[in-house]
PDB file of C-alpha atoms in Angstrom:
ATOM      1  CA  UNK A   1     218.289  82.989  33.829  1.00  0.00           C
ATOM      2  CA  UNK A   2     218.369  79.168  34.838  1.00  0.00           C
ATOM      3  CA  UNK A   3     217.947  76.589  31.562  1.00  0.00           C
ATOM      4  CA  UNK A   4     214.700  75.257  30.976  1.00  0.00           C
ATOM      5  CA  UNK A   5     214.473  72.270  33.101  1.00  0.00           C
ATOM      6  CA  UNK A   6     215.760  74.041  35.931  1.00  0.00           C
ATOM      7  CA  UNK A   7     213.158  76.601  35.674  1.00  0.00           C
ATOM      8  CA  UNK A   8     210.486  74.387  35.436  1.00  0.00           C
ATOM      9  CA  UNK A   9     212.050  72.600  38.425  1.00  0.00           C
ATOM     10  CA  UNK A  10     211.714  75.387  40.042  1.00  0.00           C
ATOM     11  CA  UNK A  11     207.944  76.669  38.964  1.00  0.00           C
ATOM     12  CA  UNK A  12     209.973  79.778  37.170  1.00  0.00           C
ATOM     13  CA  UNK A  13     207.180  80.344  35.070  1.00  0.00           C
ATOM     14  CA  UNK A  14     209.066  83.725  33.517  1.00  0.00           C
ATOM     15  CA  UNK A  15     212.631  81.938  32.999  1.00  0.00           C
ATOM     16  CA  UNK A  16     210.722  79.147  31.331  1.00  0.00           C
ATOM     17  CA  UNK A  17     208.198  81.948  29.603  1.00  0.00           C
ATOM     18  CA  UNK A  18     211.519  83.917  28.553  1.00  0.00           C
ATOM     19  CA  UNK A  19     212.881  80.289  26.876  1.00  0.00           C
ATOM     20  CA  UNK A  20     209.669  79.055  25.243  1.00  0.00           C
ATOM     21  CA  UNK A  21     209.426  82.543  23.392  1.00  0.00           C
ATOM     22  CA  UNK A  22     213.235  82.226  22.346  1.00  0.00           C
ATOM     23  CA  UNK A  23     212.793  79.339  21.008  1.00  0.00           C
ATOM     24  CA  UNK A  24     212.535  77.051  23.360  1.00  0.00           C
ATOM     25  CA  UNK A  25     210.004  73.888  23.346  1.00  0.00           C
ATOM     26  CA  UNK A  26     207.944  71.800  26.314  1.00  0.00           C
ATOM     27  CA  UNK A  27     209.071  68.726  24.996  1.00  0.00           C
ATOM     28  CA  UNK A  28     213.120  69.895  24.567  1.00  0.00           C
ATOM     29  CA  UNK A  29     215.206  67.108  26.208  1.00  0.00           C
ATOM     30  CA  UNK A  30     218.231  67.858  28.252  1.00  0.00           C
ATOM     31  CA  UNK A  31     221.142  64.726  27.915  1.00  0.00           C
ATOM     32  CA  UNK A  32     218.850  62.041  29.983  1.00  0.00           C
ATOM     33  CA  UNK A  33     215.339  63.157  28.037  1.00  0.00           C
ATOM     34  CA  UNK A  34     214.483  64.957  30.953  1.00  0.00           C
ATOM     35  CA  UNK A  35     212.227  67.596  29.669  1.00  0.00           C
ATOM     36  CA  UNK A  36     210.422  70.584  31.133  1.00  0.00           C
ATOM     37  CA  UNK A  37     206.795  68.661  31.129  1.00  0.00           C
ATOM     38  CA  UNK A  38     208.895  65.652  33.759  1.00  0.00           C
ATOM     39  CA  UNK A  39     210.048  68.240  35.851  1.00  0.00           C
ATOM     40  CA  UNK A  40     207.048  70.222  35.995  1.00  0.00           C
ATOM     41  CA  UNK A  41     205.099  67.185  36.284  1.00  0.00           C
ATOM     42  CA  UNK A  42     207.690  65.634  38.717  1.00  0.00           C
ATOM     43  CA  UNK A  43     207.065  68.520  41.238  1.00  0.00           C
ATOM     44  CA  UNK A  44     203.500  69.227  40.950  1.00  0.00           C
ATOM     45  CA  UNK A  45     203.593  72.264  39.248  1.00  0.00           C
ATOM     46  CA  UNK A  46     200.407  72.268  37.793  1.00  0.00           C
ATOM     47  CA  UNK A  47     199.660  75.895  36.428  1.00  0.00           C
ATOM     48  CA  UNK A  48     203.240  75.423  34.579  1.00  0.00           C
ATOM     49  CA  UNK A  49     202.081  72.129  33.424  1.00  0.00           C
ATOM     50  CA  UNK A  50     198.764  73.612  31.843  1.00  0.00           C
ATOM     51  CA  UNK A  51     201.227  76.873  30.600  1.00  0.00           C
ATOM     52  CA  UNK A  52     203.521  73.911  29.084  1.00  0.00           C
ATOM     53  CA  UNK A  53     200.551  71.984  27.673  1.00  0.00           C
ATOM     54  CA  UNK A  54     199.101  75.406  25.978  1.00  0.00           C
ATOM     55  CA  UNK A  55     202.310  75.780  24.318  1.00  0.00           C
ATOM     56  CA  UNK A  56     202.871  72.331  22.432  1.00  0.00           C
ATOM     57  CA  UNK A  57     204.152  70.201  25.815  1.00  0.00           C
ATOM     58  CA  UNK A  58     203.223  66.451  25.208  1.00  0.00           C
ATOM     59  CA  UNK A  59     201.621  65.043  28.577  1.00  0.00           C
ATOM     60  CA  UNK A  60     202.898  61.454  27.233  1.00  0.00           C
ATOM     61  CA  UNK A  61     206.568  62.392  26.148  1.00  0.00           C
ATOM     62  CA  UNK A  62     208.875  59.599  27.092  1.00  0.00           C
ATOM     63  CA  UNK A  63     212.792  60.360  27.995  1.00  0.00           C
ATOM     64  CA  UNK A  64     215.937  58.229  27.070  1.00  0.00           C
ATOM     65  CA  UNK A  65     214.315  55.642  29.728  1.00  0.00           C
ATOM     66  CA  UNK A  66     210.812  55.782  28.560  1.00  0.00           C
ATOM     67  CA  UNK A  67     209.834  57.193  31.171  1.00  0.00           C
ATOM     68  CA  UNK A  68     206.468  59.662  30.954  1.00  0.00           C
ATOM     69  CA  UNK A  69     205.703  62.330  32.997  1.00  0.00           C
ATOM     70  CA  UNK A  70     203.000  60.670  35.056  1.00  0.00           C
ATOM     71  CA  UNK A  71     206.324  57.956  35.679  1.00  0.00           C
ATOM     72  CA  UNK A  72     207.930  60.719  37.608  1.00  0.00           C
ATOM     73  CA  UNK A  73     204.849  62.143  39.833  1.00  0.00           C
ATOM     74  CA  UNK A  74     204.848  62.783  43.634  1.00  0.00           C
ATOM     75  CA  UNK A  75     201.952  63.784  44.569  1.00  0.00           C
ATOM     76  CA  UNK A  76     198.089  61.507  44.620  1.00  0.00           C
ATOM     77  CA  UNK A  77     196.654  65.303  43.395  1.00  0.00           C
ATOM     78  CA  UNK A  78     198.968  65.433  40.434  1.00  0.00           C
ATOM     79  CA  UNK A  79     198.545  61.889  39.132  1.00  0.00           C
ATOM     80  CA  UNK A  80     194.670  62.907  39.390  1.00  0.00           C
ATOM     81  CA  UNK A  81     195.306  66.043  37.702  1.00  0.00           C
ATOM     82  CA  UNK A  82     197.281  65.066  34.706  1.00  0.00           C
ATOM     83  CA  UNK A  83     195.700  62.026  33.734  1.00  0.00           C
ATOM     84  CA  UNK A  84     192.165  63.562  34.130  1.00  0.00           C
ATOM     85  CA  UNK A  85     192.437  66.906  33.152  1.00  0.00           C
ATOM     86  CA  UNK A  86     195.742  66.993  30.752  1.00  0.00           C
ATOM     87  CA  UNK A  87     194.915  63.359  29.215  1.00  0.00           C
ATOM     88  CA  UNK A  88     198.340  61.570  30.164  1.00  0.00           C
ATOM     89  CA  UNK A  89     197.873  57.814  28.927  1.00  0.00           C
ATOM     90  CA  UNK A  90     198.689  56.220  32.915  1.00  0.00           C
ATOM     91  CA  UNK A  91     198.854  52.556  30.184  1.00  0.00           C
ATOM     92  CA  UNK A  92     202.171  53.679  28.557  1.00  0.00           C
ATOM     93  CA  UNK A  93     204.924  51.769  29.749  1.00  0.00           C
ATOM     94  CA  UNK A  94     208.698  52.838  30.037  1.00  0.00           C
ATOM     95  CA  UNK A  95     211.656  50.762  28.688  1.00  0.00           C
ATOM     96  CA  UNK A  96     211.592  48.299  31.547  1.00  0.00           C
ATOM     97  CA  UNK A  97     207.888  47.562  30.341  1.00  0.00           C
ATOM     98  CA  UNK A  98     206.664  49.160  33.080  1.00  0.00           C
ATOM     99  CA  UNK A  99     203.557  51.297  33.497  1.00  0.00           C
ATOM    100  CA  UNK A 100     204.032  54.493  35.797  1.00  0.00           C
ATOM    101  CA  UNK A 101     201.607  52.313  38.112  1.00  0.00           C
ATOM    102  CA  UNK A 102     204.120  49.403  38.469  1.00  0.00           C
ATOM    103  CA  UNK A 103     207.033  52.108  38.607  1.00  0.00           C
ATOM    104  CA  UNK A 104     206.285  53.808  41.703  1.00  0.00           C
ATOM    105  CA  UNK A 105     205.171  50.275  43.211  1.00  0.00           C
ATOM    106  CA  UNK A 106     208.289  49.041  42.862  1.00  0.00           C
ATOM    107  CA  UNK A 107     210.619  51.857  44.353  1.00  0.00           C
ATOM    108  CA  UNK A 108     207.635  51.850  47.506  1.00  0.00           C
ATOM    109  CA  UNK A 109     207.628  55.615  47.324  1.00  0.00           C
ATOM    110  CA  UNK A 110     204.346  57.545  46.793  1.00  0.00           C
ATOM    111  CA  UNK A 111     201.965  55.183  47.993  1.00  0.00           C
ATOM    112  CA  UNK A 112     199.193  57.770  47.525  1.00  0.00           C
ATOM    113  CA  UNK A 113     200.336  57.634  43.893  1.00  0.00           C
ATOM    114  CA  UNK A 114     200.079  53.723  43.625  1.00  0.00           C
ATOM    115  CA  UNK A 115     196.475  53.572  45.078  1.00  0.00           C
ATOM    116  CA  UNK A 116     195.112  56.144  42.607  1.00  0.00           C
ATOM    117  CA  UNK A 117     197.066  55.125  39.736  1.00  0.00           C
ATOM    118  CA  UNK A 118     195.511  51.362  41.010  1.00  0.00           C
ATOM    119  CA  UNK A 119     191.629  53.164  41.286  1.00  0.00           C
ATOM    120  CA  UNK A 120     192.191  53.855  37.309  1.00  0.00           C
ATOM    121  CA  UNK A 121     193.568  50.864  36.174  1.00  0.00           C
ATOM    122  CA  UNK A 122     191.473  49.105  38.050  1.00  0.00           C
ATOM    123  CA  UNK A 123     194.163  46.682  39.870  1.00  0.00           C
ATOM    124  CA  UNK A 124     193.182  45.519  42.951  1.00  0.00           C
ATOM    125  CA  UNK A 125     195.363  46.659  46.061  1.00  0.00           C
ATOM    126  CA  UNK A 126     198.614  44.554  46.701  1.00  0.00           C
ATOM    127  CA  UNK A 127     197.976  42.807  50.268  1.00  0.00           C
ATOM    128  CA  UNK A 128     201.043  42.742  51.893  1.00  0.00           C
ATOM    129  CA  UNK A 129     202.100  39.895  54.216  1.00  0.00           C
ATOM    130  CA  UNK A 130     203.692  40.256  57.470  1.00  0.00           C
ATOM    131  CA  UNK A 131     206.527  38.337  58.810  1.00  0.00           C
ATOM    132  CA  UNK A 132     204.622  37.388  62.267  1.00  0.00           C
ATOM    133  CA  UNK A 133     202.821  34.970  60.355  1.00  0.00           C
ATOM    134  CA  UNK A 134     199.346  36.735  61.222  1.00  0.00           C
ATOM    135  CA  UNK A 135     198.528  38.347  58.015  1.00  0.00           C
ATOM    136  CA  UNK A 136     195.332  36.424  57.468  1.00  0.00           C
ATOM    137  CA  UNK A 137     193.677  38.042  60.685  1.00  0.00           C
ATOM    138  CA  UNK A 138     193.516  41.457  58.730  1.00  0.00           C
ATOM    139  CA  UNK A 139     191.844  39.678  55.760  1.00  0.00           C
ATOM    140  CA  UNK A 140     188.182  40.018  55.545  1.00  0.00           C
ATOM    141  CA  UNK A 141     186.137  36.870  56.582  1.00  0.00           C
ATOM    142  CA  UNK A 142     185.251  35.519  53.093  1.00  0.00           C
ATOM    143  CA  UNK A 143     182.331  32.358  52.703  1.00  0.00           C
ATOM    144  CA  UNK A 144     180.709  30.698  49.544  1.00  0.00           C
ATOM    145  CA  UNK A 145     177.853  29.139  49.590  1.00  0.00           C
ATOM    146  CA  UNK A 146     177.584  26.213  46.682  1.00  0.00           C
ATOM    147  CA  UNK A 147     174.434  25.808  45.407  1.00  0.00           C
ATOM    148  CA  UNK A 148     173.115  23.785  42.681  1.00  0.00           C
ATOM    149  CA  UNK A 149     172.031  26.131  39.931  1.00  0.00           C
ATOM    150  CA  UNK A 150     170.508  24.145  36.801  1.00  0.00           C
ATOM    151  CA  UNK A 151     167.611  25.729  36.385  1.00  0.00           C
ATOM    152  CA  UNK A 152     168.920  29.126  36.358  1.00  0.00           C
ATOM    153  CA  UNK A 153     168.263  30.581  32.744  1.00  0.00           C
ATOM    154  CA  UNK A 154     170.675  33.203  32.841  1.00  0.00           C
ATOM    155  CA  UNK A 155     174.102  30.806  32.986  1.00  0.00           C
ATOM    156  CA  UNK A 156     174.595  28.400  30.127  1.00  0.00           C
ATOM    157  CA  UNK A 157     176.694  25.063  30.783  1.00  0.00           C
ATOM    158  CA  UNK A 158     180.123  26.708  29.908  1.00  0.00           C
ATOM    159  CA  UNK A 159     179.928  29.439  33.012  1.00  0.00           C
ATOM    160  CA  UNK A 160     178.657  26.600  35.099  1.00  0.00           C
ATOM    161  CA  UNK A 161     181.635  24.778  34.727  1.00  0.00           C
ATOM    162  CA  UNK A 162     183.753  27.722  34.866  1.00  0.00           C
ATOM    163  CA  UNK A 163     182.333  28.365  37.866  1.00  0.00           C
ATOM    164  CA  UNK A 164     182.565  24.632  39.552  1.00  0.00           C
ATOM    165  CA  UNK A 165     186.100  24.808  38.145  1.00  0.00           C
ATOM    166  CA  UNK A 166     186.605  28.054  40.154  1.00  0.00           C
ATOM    167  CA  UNK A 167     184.788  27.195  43.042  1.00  0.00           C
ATOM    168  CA  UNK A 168     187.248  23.817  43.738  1.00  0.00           C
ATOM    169  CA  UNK A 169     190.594  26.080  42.742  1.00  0.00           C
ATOM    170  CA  UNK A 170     193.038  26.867  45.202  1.00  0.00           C
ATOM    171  CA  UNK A 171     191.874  30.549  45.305  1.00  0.00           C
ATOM    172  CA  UNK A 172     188.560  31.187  44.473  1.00  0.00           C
ATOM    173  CA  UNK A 173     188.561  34.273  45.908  1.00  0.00           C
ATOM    174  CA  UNK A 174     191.001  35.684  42.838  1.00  0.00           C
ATOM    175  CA  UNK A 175     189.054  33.218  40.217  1.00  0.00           C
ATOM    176  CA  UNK A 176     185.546  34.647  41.245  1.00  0.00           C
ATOM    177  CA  UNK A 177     187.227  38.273  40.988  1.00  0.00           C
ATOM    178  CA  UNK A 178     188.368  37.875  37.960  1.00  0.00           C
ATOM    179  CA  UNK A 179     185.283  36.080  35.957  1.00  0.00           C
ATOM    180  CA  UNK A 180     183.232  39.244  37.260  1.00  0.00           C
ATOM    181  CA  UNK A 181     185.969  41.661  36.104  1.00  0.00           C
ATOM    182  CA  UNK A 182     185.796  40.511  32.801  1.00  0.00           C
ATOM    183  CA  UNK A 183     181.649  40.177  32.614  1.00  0.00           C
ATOM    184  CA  UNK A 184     182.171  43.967  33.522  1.00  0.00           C
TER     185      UNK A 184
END
């Protein structure tokens, strides 16, 4: 019978039955912290991962990196499923500081990972510039339109000047983005 980890590597749900009922835990760590929710997590073995979860696994256990399960996923589906279904917290970051989000951006991997993980957090998608200098043709066509708005009764002199402030910044785009996130 393979260890643990390797079983639920594997999606041996009897080896890693046959361990959990000897004794065995979800959340044991092998030497790295590696534990049997990362690996079943880390290759999308969801009926496992419920099977782990229904014995005592932790959706949020970190290993000797900090690292979470939802840090290690593959798969869009899995992300989806483990966050929304097992709870996983995708706002716990890893030793580096990192969320699983900023993880899997970084080492440009699972980029069906990144855009759901960026759909939850609500982080808008990372445009990417090319080196032929054309990037700005894929943008969409953006125009404001500045009016004056003093007798509006629904802005007070503070967002008026936040938004005159905004409007003459070097990216109003991001400003204007960002004032209605936070009225959100």
């Amino acid at each position: 019978i393979p260890n643990i980890w390797i079983a639920a590597s594997d999606n041996n749900l009897d080896a890693v039955k046959h361990h959990i009922e000897n004794g065995a835990t979800p959340n044991d760590k092998d030497p790295n912290g590696y534990t049997p929710m990362h690996a079943a997590a880390s290759y999308g073995h969801l009926d496992l991962l419920k099977y782990l979860v229904s014995k005592g696994g932790d959706i949020n256990v970190a290993d000797t990196d900090g690292d979470r399960p939802l840090h290690t996923i593959e798969e869009a589906s899995t992300a989806k499923f483990i966050v929304e279904e097992l709870g996983a917290d995708y706002r716990l970051k890893n030793a580096d500081g990192q969320t699983a989000l900023e993880k899997i951006e970084e080492e440009e991997e699972f980029p069906e990972v990144a855009a759901y993980l960026r759909t939850i957090s609500g982080v808008p998608a990372v445009i990417e510039s090319s080196n032929s200098g054309n990037s700005a043709a894929n943008l969409p066509d953006v125009r404001y339109s500045y009016e004056n708005v003093e007798n509006s009764q629904d802005m007070d002199e503070e967002q008026r000047k936040r938004i005159e402030t905004i409007m003459q910044s070097e990216n109003p785009e991001e400003g204007m983005a960002e004032m209605i996130r936070e009225s959100l």
